[in-house]
Coordinates of C-alpha atoms in Angstrom, one line a residue:
M5 CA -50.1 -28.2 22.1
K6 CA -48.9 -25.1 23.8
D7 CA -49.4 -25.3 27.5
A8 CA -52.0 -22.7 28.6
L9 CA -50.4 -22.5 32.0
E10 CA -47.0 -21.0 31.1
P11 CA -45.7 -18.4 28.7
R12 CA -43.7 -20.9 26.7
K13 CA -43.8 -24.7 26.5
V14 CA -40.4 -25.9 27.7
V15 CA -40.8 -29.7 27.6
I16 CA -40.8 -31.0 24.0
Y17 CA -41.6 -34.4 22.5
L18 CA -38.8 -35.5 20.2
F19 CA -40.4 -38.8 19.5
I20 CA -43.0 -37.8 17.0
I21 CA -40.9 -36.2 14.2
A22 CA -38.9 -39.0 12.5
I23 CA -35.5 -37.6 11.6
A24 CA -33.0 -39.7 9.6
V25 CA -30.2 -41.2 11.6
V26 CA -28.5 -38.3 13.4
F27 CA -25.3 -39.0 11.6
T28 CA -26.7 -38.7 8.1
L29 CA -24.6 -36.4 5.9
Q30 CA -26.5 -34.3 3.4
F31 CA -25.4 -32.5 0.3
G32 CA -27.3 -30.0 -1.9
P33 CA -27.7 -26.3 -2.6
G34 CA -29.7 -23.8 -0.6
S35 CA -29.2 -20.6 1.3
S36 CA -31.3 -18.1 3.1
G37 CA -29.5 -15.2 1.4
F38 CA -27.9 -13.6 4.4
G39 CA -24.6 -15.4 4.5
A40 CA -22.9 -17.7 7.0
A41 CA -21.7 -16.7 10.5
P42 CA -18.0 -16.3 10.9
S43 CA -16.0 -18.9 12.8
G44 CA -14.8 -18.2 16.3
A45 CA -13.8 -19.7 19.6
A46 CA -16.8 -18.7 21.7
A47 CA -20.6 -18.9 21.3
A48 CA -21.6 -16.0 19.2
P49 CA -25.1 -14.5 19.1
S50 CA -25.5 -15.5 15.5
A51 CA -24.3 -19.1 15.9
P52 CA -26.9 -21.8 16.9
A53 CA -24.0 -24.0 18.2
V54 CA -20.2 -24.0 18.7
V55 CA -18.4 -27.3 18.7
N56 CA -15.0 -27.2 20.3
G57 CA -14.6 -23.6 19.2
K58 CA -15.9 -24.2 15.6
E59 CA -19.3 -22.5 14.9
I60 CA -22.2 -24.2 13.2
P61 CA -23.1 -21.3 10.8
L62 CA -26.6 -19.9 11.2
M63 CA -27.4 -20.1 7.5
E64 CA -26.3 -23.7 7.2
F65 CA -28.7 -24.5 10.1
R66 CA -31.5 -22.5 8.5
R67 CA -30.9 -24.4 5.2
E68 CA -30.9 -27.8 6.9
Y69 CA -34.1 -26.9 8.9
V70 CA -36.0 -25.7 5.9
N71 CA -34.9 -28.8 3.9
Q72 CA -36.1 -31.1 6.7
L73 CA -39.5 -29.3 6.9
Q74 CA -39.9 -29.7 3.1
Y75 CA -38.9 -33.3 3.2
L76 CA -41.5 -34.1 5.9
R77 CA -44.2 -32.3 4.0
S78 CA -43.2 -34.2 0.8
Q79 CA -43.9 -37.4 2.8
G80 CA -47.5 -36.3 3.5
Q81 CA -46.9 -35.1 7.1
P82 CA -48.9 -31.9 7.8
V83 CA -46.0 -30.2 9.6
S84 CA -46.6 -26.5 10.3
E85 CA -43.7 -24.6 11.8
A86 CA -45.6 -24.4 15.1
I87 CA -45.8 -28.3 15.2
A88 CA -42.2 -28.6 14.2
R89 CA -41.2 -26.4 17.1
Q90 CA -43.5 -28.1 19.5
F91 CA -42.0 -31.6 18.8
G92 CA -38.4 -30.5 18.7
L93 CA -37.5 -30.5 15.0
P94 CA -35.1 -27.5 15.3
Q95 CA -33.2 -29.2 18.1
S96 CA -33.1 -32.5 16.3
V97 CA -31.7 -30.9 13.1
L98 CA -29.1 -29.0 15.2
E99 CA -28.1 -32.1 17.0
R100 CA -27.5 -33.9 13.7
M101 CA -25.3 -31.1 12.6
V102 CA -23.4 -31.0 15.8
N103 CA -22.8 -34.8 15.6
T104 CA -21.5 -34.5 12.1
E105 CA -19.0 -31.8 13.2
L106 CA -17.9 -33.9 16.2
L107 CA -17.3 -36.8 13.8
A108 CA -15.4 -34.6 11.4
Q109 CA -13.1 -33.4 14.2
A110 CA -12.5 -36.9 15.4
A111 CA -11.6 -38.0 11.9
E112 CA -9.1 -35.2 11.7
R113 CA -7.5 -36.3 15.0
H114 CA -7.3 -39.9 13.8
G115 CA -5.9 -39.1 10.4
V116 CA -9.1 -40.2 8.6
K117 CA -9.4 -38.4 5.3
A118 CA -11.5 -38.4 2.1
S119 CA -9.7 -38.7 -1.2
D120 CA -10.0 -36.3 -4.2
E121 CA -11.7 -39.1 -6.1
E122 CA -14.4 -39.5 -3.4
V123 CA -15.0 -35.7 -3.4
L124 CA -15.2 -35.7 -7.2
K125 CA -17.8 -38.5 -7.2
I126 CA -20.0 -36.4 -4.9
L127 CA -19.8 -33.4 -7.2
Q128 CA -20.4 -35.5 -10.3
R129 CA -23.5 -37.2 -8.8
D130 CA -25.1 -33.9 -7.6
P131 CA -27.8 -33.0 -10.1
S132 CA -27.5 -29.4 -9.1
F133 CA -24.1 -29.2 -10.8
Q134 CA -25.2 -31.0 -14.0
K135 CA -26.1 -29.8 -17.5
D136 CA -27.7 -32.2 -19.9
G137 CA -27.2 -35.0 -17.4
Q138 CA -23.4 -34.4 -17.0
F139 CA -21.3 -32.5 -14.5
D140 CA -20.7 -29.0 -15.8
Y141 CA -18.0 -26.9 -14.2
G142 CA -19.6 -23.6 -15.2
T143 CA -22.9 -24.7 -13.6
Y144 CA -20.9 -25.8 -10.6
Q145 CA -19.3 -22.3 -10.2
Q146 CA -22.7 -20.6 -10.7
V147 CA -24.5 -22.7 -8.1
L148 CA -21.7 -22.1 -5.5
R149 CA -21.7 -18.4 -6.2
D150 CA -25.5 -17.9 -6.1
Y151 CA -26.6 -20.5 -3.6
Y152 CA -23.7 -21.3 -1.3
R153 CA -21.7 -18.1 -1.6
Q154 CA -18.6 -20.2 -1.4
T155 CA -15.5 -20.7 -3.6
P156 CA -15.0 -24.2 -5.0
A157 CA -12.1 -24.7 -2.7
D158 CA -14.2 -23.9 0.4
Y159 CA -17.1 -26.0 -0.7
E160 CA -14.9 -29.0 -1.6
E161 CA -13.3 -28.8 1.8
D162 CA -16.7 -28.9 3.4
I163 CA -17.5 -32.1 1.5
R164 CA -14.2 -33.5 2.4
R165 CA -14.9 -33.0 6.1
R166 CA -18.3 -34.5 5.8
L167 CA -17.0 -37.6 4.0
A168 CA -14.3 -37.9 6.6
A169 CA -17.0 -37.8 9.3
Q170 CA -18.9 -40.6 7.5
K171 CA -15.7 -42.7 7.3
M172 CA -15.0 -42.1 11.0
L173 CA -18.5 -43.4 11.7
G174 CA -17.9 -46.4 9.5
I175 CA -14.7 -47.3 11.4
V176 CA -16.5 -47.0 14.8
Q177 CA -19.3 -49.3 13.6
G178 CA -17.1 -51.6 11.5
G179 CA -16.4 -54.2 14.2
T180 CA -20.0 -54.8 15.3
V181 CA -20.9 -58.5 15.8
V182 CA -24.0 -60.0 17.3
S183 CA -24.2 -63.4 19.0
E184 CA -26.7 -66.2 18.5
D185 CA -28.2 -65.4 21.9
E186 CA -28.7 -61.7 20.9
V187 CA -30.5 -62.8 17.7
R188 CA -32.7 -65.2 19.8
T189 CA -33.5 -62.4 22.3
R190 CA -34.5 -60.1 19.5
F191 CA -36.8 -62.8 18.0
E192 CA -38.5 -63.2 21.3
K193 CA -39.0 -59.4 21.6
E194 CA -40.1 -59.0 18.0
G195 CA -42.6 -61.8 18.3
N196 CA -44.0 -60.5 21.7
Q197 CA -46.6 -58.2 20.4
A198 CA -49.6 -56.2 21.6
R199 CA -52.1 -53.6 20.8
I200 CA -53.7 -51.2 23.3
V201 CA -56.3 -48.5 23.7
F202 CA -55.3 -45.6 25.8
A203 CA -56.5 -42.2 26.9
R204 CA -54.4 -39.2 28.0
F205 CA -55.3 -36.9 30.8
L206 CA -53.3 -33.7 30.4
P207 CA -53.1 -30.7 32.9
S208 CA -53.9 -28.4 30.0
M209 CA -57.3 -30.1 29.7
Y210 CA -58.2 -28.9 33.2
A211 CA -56.4 -25.6 33.3
A212 CA -59.6 -23.6 32.9
K213 CA -61.0 -25.2 36.0
V214 CA -58.2 -23.9 38.2
P215 CA -58.9 -20.5 39.7
A216 CA -56.1 -18.0 40.2
P217 CA -54.5 -18.4 43.7
S218 CA -55.5 -16.0 46.4
A219 CA -52.9 -13.6 47.8
A220 CA -52.3 -16.0 50.8
D221 CA -52.0 -19.0 48.5
L222 CA -49.6 -17.2 46.3
T223 CA -47.4 -16.1 49.2
A224 CA -47.4 -19.6 50.7
Y225 CA -46.6 -21.1 47.3
K226 CA -43.6 -18.8 46.8
Q227 CA -42.2 -19.6 50.2
A228 CA -42.5 -23.3 49.7
H229 CA -41.2 -23.3 46.1
E230 CA -38.4 -20.8 46.1
K231 CA -36.0 -23.2 44.4
E232 CA -38.5 -24.1 41.7
L233 CA -39.3 -20.5 40.9
K234 CA -35.6 -19.7 40.5
E235 CA -35.0 -22.8 38.3
Y236 CA -38.0 -21.9 36.1
Y237 CA -36.7 -18.4 35.7
E238 CA -33.2 -19.6 34.8
A239 CA -34.5 -22.1 32.3
N240 CA -36.8 -19.5 30.7
R241 CA -34.5 -16.5 31.0
F242 CA -34.7 -15.9 27.3
V243 CA -38.4 -15.2 27.7
Y244 CA -37.7 -12.4 30.2
Q245 CA -34.4 -11.1 28.8
Q246 CA -34.4 -10.4 25.1
P247 CA -33.0 -7.8 22.7
E248 CA -35.3 -5.9 20.4
R249 CA -36.7 -8.4 17.8
I250 CA -38.9 -8.3 14.7
R251 CA -40.7 -11.0 12.9
A252 CA -40.1 -10.3 9.2
R253 CA -40.4 -11.5 5.6
Q254 CA -38.1 -10.7 2.8
I255 CA -37.9 -10.6 -1.0
L256 CA -34.4 -10.8 -2.4
V257 CA -33.2 -9.8 -5.9
K258 CA -29.8 -11.4 -5.9
L259 CA -26.5 -9.8 -7.0
A260 CA -23.2 -11.4 -7.7
P261 CA -20.3 -10.4 -5.5
D262 CA -18.7 -8.7 -8.5
A263 CA -21.9 -7.1 -9.9
T264 CA -21.4 -4.2 -12.2
P265 CA -23.2 -0.8 -11.6
E266 CA -25.5 -1.7 -14.5
A267 CA -26.5 -5.0 -12.8
K268 CA -27.1 -3.3 -9.5
A269 CA -29.3 -0.7 -11.2
K270 CA -31.3 -3.5 -12.9
A271 CA -31.7 -5.3 -9.5
M272 CA -32.9 -2.0 -7.9
E273 CA -35.4 -1.5 -10.7
R274 CA -36.7 -5.0 -10.3
A275 CA -37.1 -4.5 -6.5
Q276 CA -38.9 -1.2 -7.1
A277 CA -41.3 -3.0 -9.5
L278 CA -42.0 -5.7 -6.9
L279 CA -42.6 -3.0 -4.3
K280 CA -45.2 -1.4 -6.5
E281 CA -47.0 -4.7 -6.8
I282 CA -47.2 -4.9 -3.0
E283 CA -48.3 -1.3 -2.7
G284 CA -50.9 -2.0 -5.3
G285 CA -52.5 -4.6 -3.0
K286 CA -50.7 -7.9 -3.6
D287 CA -49.8 -10.0 -0.6
F288 CA -46.1 -9.7 0.3
G289 CA -45.8 -13.5 1.0
E290 CA -47.3 -14.4 -2.4
V291 CA -45.0 -12.0 -4.2
A292 CA -42.1 -13.5 -2.3
K293 CA -43.1 -17.1 -3.3
A294 CA -43.4 -16.0 -6.9
S295 CA -40.5 -13.6 -7.3
S296 CA -37.9 -13.8 -4.5
E297 CA -34.5 -15.2 -5.5
D298 CA -33.7 -16.5 -2.0
P299 CA -34.2 -20.3 -2.1
G300 CA -34.0 -20.6 1.6
T301 CA -37.1 -18.5 2.3
K302 CA -39.0 -18.4 -1.0
P303 CA -41.1 -21.5 -0.3
S304 CA -42.4 -20.0 2.9
G305 CA -43.3 -16.6 1.4
G306 CA -40.0 -15.0 2.5
D307 CA -40.5 -15.9 6.2
L308 CA -37.4 -15.1 8.2
G309 CA -38.9 -15.8 11.7
W310 CA -37.8 -13.6 14.6
V311 CA -34.5 -11.8 14.0
E312 CA -32.3 -9.4 16.1
R313 CA -30.7 -6.3 14.8
N314 CA -27.2 -7.5 15.1
N315 CA -27.9 -10.5 12.8
W316 CA -28.3 -8.2 9.7
D317 CA -26.4 -5.9 7.6
P318 CA -26.5 -2.5 9.4
A319 CA -28.3 -0.7 6.5
L320 CA -30.9 -3.4 6.3
A321 CA -31.4 -3.6 10.0
N322 CA -31.7 0.2 10.4
A323 CA -34.4 0.3 7.8
A324 CA -36.4 -2.7 9.0
F325 CA -36.2 -1.9 12.7
A326 CA -37.4 1.6 12.1
L327 CA -40.7 0.4 10.6
E328 CA -44.1 -0.2 12.3
P329 CA -45.7 -3.7 11.9
G330 CA -47.3 -4.2 8.5
K331 CA -44.9 -1.8 6.7
V332 CA -42.4 -2.6 4.0
T333 CA -38.9 -1.1 3.5
Q334 CA -37.8 0.6 0.4
P335 CA -35.3 -1.5 -1.6
I336 CA -32.1 -1.9 0.4
E337 CA -28.8 -3.0 -1.2
T338 CA -26.4 -5.3 0.6
K339 CA -23.6 -7.6 -0.6
F340 CA -26.2 -10.3 -1.2
G341 CA -28.5 -8.3 -3.4
V342 CA -31.4 -5.9 -3.1
H343 CA -33.9 -6.6 -0.3
L344 CA -37.5 -5.7 0.5
V345 CA -38.4 -6.5 4.1
K346 CA -41.9 -6.5 5.6
V347 CA -42.1 -6.2 9.4
E348 CA -45.0 -8.3 10.7
E349 CA -44.5 -8.0 14.4
K350 CA -42.2 -6.2 16.8
K351 CA -41.0 -7.1 20.3
P352 CA -39.2 -4.4 22.3
A353 CA -36.1 -5.2 24.3
Q354 CA -36.7 -6.4 27.8
D355 CA -34.7 -7.3 30.9
K356 CA -36.9 -8.5 33.6
K357 CA -35.4 -9.7 36.9
L358 CA -36.8 -12.6 38.9
E359 CA -38.2 -10.2 41.5
E360 CA -40.3 -8.6 38.7
V361 CA -41.8 -11.8 37.4
Q362 CA -41.9 -14.2 40.4
D363 CA -45.6 -13.6 41.0
E364 CA -46.3 -14.4 37.4
I365 CA -44.1 -17.5 37.5
A366 CA -45.6 -18.6 40.8
T367 CA -49.1 -18.2 39.5
N368 CA -48.3 -20.3 36.4
L369 CA -46.6 -23.1 38.4
Y370 CA -49.4 -23.0 41.0
K371 CA -52.1 -23.4 38.4
K372 CA -50.1 -26.0 36.6
D373 CA -49.6 -28.1 39.8
K374 CA -53.4 -27.9 40.5
A375 CA -54.3 -28.8 37.0
K376 CA -52.0 -31.8 37.2
E377 CA -53.7 -32.9 40.4
L378 CA -57.0 -32.6 38.6
A379 CA -55.7 -34.6 35.6
R380 CA -54.5 -37.4 38.0
A381 CA -57.8 -37.4 39.8
E382 CA -59.8 -37.7 36.5
A383 CA -57.4 -40.5 35.3
D384 CA -58.0 -42.4 38.6
K385 CA -61.7 -41.9 38.3
A386 CA -61.8 -43.2 34.8
L387 CA -59.6 -46.2 35.7
A388 CA -62.1 -47.2 38.4
Q389 CA -64.9 -47.2 35.8
V390 CA -62.7 -49.3 33.4
K391 CA -62.0 -51.8 36.2
A392 CA -65.8 -51.9 36.8
G393 CA -66.4 -53.1 33.2
K394 CA -66.5 -50.0 31.0
T395 CA -64.1 -49.7 28.0
I396 CA -62.0 -46.7 27.4
T397 CA -63.6 -46.3 24.0
E398 CA -67.0 -46.2 25.6
L399 CA -65.9 -43.6 28.1
F400 CA -63.9 -41.4 25.8
P401 CA -65.0 -41.9 22.2
P402 CA -62.8 -40.0 19.7
E403 CA -64.5 -37.0 18.2
K404 CA -63.1 -37.7 14.7
E405 CA -60.3 -39.4 12.9
Q406 CA -57.2 -37.2 12.6
P407 CA -53.5 -37.6 11.7
A408 CA -51.4 -38.8 14.7
L409 CA -49.1 -35.8 14.3
L410 CA -51.9 -33.4 14.9
R411 CA -53.6 -35.2 17.8
F412 CA -51.7 -33.5 20.6
E413 CA -52.0 -30.2 18.8
T414 CA -55.8 -30.3 19.1
E415 CA -56.4 -32.6 22.1
T416 CA -58.7 -30.8 24.6
R417 CA -60.2 -33.8 26.4
P418 CA -59.3 -37.4 26.9
E419 CA -59.9 -39.5 23.7
A420 CA -59.6 -43.2 23.1
V421 CA -56.6 -44.0 20.9
Q422 CA -56.2 -47.4 19.3
T423 CA -52.6 -48.2 18.6
D424 CA -51.1 -50.3 15.8
T425 CA -49.4 -53.5 16.8
F426 CA -46.0 -53.0 18.5
N427 CA -43.6 -55.4 20.1
A428 CA -41.4 -55.7 23.2
A429 CA -38.4 -54.3 21.4
S430 CA -40.2 -51.0 20.9
L431 CA -38.9 -48.0 22.8
N432 CA -42.2 -46.1 22.0
V433 CA -45.9 -46.7 22.3
P434 CA -47.5 -45.9 18.9
H435 CA -49.2 -42.4 18.9
L436 CA -47.8 -41.7 22.3
G437 CA -44.0 -42.0 22.5
P438 CA -41.6 -43.1 25.3
A439 CA -43.5 -44.6 28.2
P440 CA -41.2 -47.2 29.9
E441 CA -43.5 -48.1 32.8
L442 CA -46.5 -48.5 30.4
L443 CA -44.5 -50.7 28.0
G444 CA -43.4 -52.9 30.9
A445 CA -47.0 -53.3 32.1
V446 CA -48.3 -54.1 28.6
F447 CA -45.8 -56.9 28.0
A448 CA -46.2 -58.3 31.6
S449 CA -49.8 -58.9 30.8
K450 CA -50.8 -62.3 29.6
G451 CA -53.8 -61.3 27.5
P452 CA -56.4 -58.6 26.9
Q453 CA -57.0 -56.7 30.1
A454 CA -57.2 -53.3 31.7
L455 CA -53.9 -52.1 33.2
D456 CA -54.3 -51.5 36.9
Q457 CA -52.8 -48.1 37.3
A458 CA -52.6 -44.6 35.7
F459 CA -49.1 -44.1 34.3
P460 CA -47.4 -40.7 34.3
V461 CA -46.2 -40.0 30.8
G462 CA -44.8 -36.6 29.9
E463 CA -46.9 -33.9 31.6
G464 CA -50.0 -36.0 32.0
F465 CA -51.4 -39.5 32.9
I466 CA -52.4 -42.5 30.8
I467 CA -54.9 -45.2 31.4
A468 CA -54.8 -48.2 29.0
Q469 CA -56.4 -51.5 28.1
V470 CA -54.5 -54.3 26.3
T471 CA -56.8 -55.4 23.4
E472 CA -54.5 -57.9 21.7
R473 CA -51.5 -60.0 22.9
Q474 CA -49.3 -62.4 21.0
L475 CA -46.2 -64.3 22.1
A476 CA -43.2 -65.3 20.0
D477 CA -43.8 -68.4 17.9
D478 CA -40.6 -70.6 17.9
A479 CA -41.7 -72.2 14.6
N480 CA -40.9 -68.9 12.8
F481 CA -37.4 -68.5 14.3
A482 CA -35.5 -70.3 11.5
Q483 CA -37.3 -68.4 8.8
K484 CA -36.7 -65.0 10.3
K485 CA -33.2 -65.6 11.7
E486 CA -31.1 -63.9 9.1
E487 CA -33.4 -60.9 8.9
L488 CA -33.3 -60.6 12.6
R489 CA -29.5 -60.9 12.6
K490 CA -29.3 -57.9 10.2
Q491 CA -31.7 -55.9 12.4
A492 CA -29.7 -56.7 15.5
E493 CA -26.4 -55.7 13.8
Q494 CA -28.0 -52.4 12.7
A495 CA -29.3 -51.7 16.2
K496 CA -25.9 -52.5 17.7
Q497 CA -24.2 -50.2 15.2
Y498 CA -26.5 -47.4 16.2
E499 CA -25.7 -48.1 19.9
V500 CA -22.0 -48.1 19.2
A501 CA -22.2 -44.9 17.2
D502 CA -24.4 -43.2 19.8
S503 CA -22.0 -44.2 22.6
F504 CA -19.0 -42.8 20.6
L505 CA -20.8 -39.5 20.0
K506 CA -21.6 -39.2 23.7
S507 CA -18.0 -39.7 24.5
L508 CA -17.0 -37.0 22.0
R509 CA -19.5 -34.6 23.6
K510 CA -18.3 -35.5 27.1
S511 CA -14.6 -34.9 26.3
G512 CA -15.3 -31.8 24.2
T513 CA -17.3 -28.6 24.5
V514 CA -20.6 -28.1 22.8
V515 CA -22.4 -24.8 23.4
T516 CA -25.9 -24.3 21.9
N517 CA -27.8 -21.1 21.6
S518 CA -31.6 -21.5 22.0
T519 CA -32.2 -17.8 21.2
V520 CA -30.8 -18.3 17.7
L521 CA -33.1 -21.3 17.2
D522 CA -36.0 -19.1 18.1
Q523 CA -34.9 -16.4 15.7
V524 CA -34.9 -18.9 12.8
T525 CA -38.0 -20.9 13.7
G526 CA -40.2 -18.1 15.2
G527 CA -40.3 -19.6 18.7

């Protein structure tokens, strides 16, 4: 839920969206139709990240992000782009891509390579390159030309580097061994189980009760929090210093790089026909879903998010940035095809200094601090009632059942949340996320009881009651021993890989560009 007290929510909760292991390597066609960013030694405006001088291309990131959104939706998760941004999906996707690049570079340094046979197996298994169930070289060339805009040599080199990264990861994890004591410890944690009911008290729930500070209060706050104001400004500089941007949608009629004049004329005619449909009253997004040939944006109705002028072909940028919101360009030809672009919103360039916005920032932070004080006071008040015999469910009955992923999007008052069973090996509380202090108190309890303090979690406070407790049963140890050993090995492999990646980051240089993420995801 976007914090009502500040212009942009800065703190994100990564624990809700379940991404595949950060090192997973993916293959499959897809492109957003505007090409990949060139490589370079420094962070470029069009690159979401630069890893030791090598760029993560913008269009590769866009493809991975769209694929992850579509995957989550296919699993029944109601993930809008707003929720994805709120819970850190773009950052998680980019982190996975950065990790793959770090591993590929490490593999190169250690002489770890993928063979031609291994690359060939990847190509032959990919259904995108098959015809009648068999690998077809003509189909392969067409997919690379139309979707990846790469030559076979470049695409195969990308696969070779990803496979080498995967091999490097296997080498790092290969020597993992767990002891009998580790298996036993895991059993005791797995069998140490609990369920709780909790309620959250968020500052945003009480923001409306906080009046704006008086002039005297604001002056005093600025004097006492000069460091915090500066830190907030620096952390949110992109909010106050931005180039001109537009939020846009596109329809693409593709053209091959070697398109003939006749093919270009046909593509232009097709774009003109689509423009007439839109001018006749059809919704641009629906026409894009039905007719655009850009697989990266077609499922979302051609949505490009927020874009800057220098990210586009000059002819296309000049046409689109000259429009008022709600208007559509005439067909514009670029090397990728013929485009129709609808401008949905415009934001002018801005460059606000701290002195210009410090009152605004101070007001936001003042109100946020006061709202947090109210949240804590309400949590303590509720806890006193629970200790006096009330239950959290009685005090804060949920309004209605709703998916866990949406709960924080719509939470406007404390509501009782009953968790599933979880164990002492858990890093997260179900439906809540990381809460180390709360977890410690839950598993220190001997049975059902109210926990005796309000726990700070994220931006708010939690009160909780343990409703079920179960300790490990030694009689089941022999039966579960091998399964637990496999789980312990997997956990240690993850830890080893995570430690290796952290060392690669520490010894290298990884530069990320949050502005580019915002352009792609509409932040």
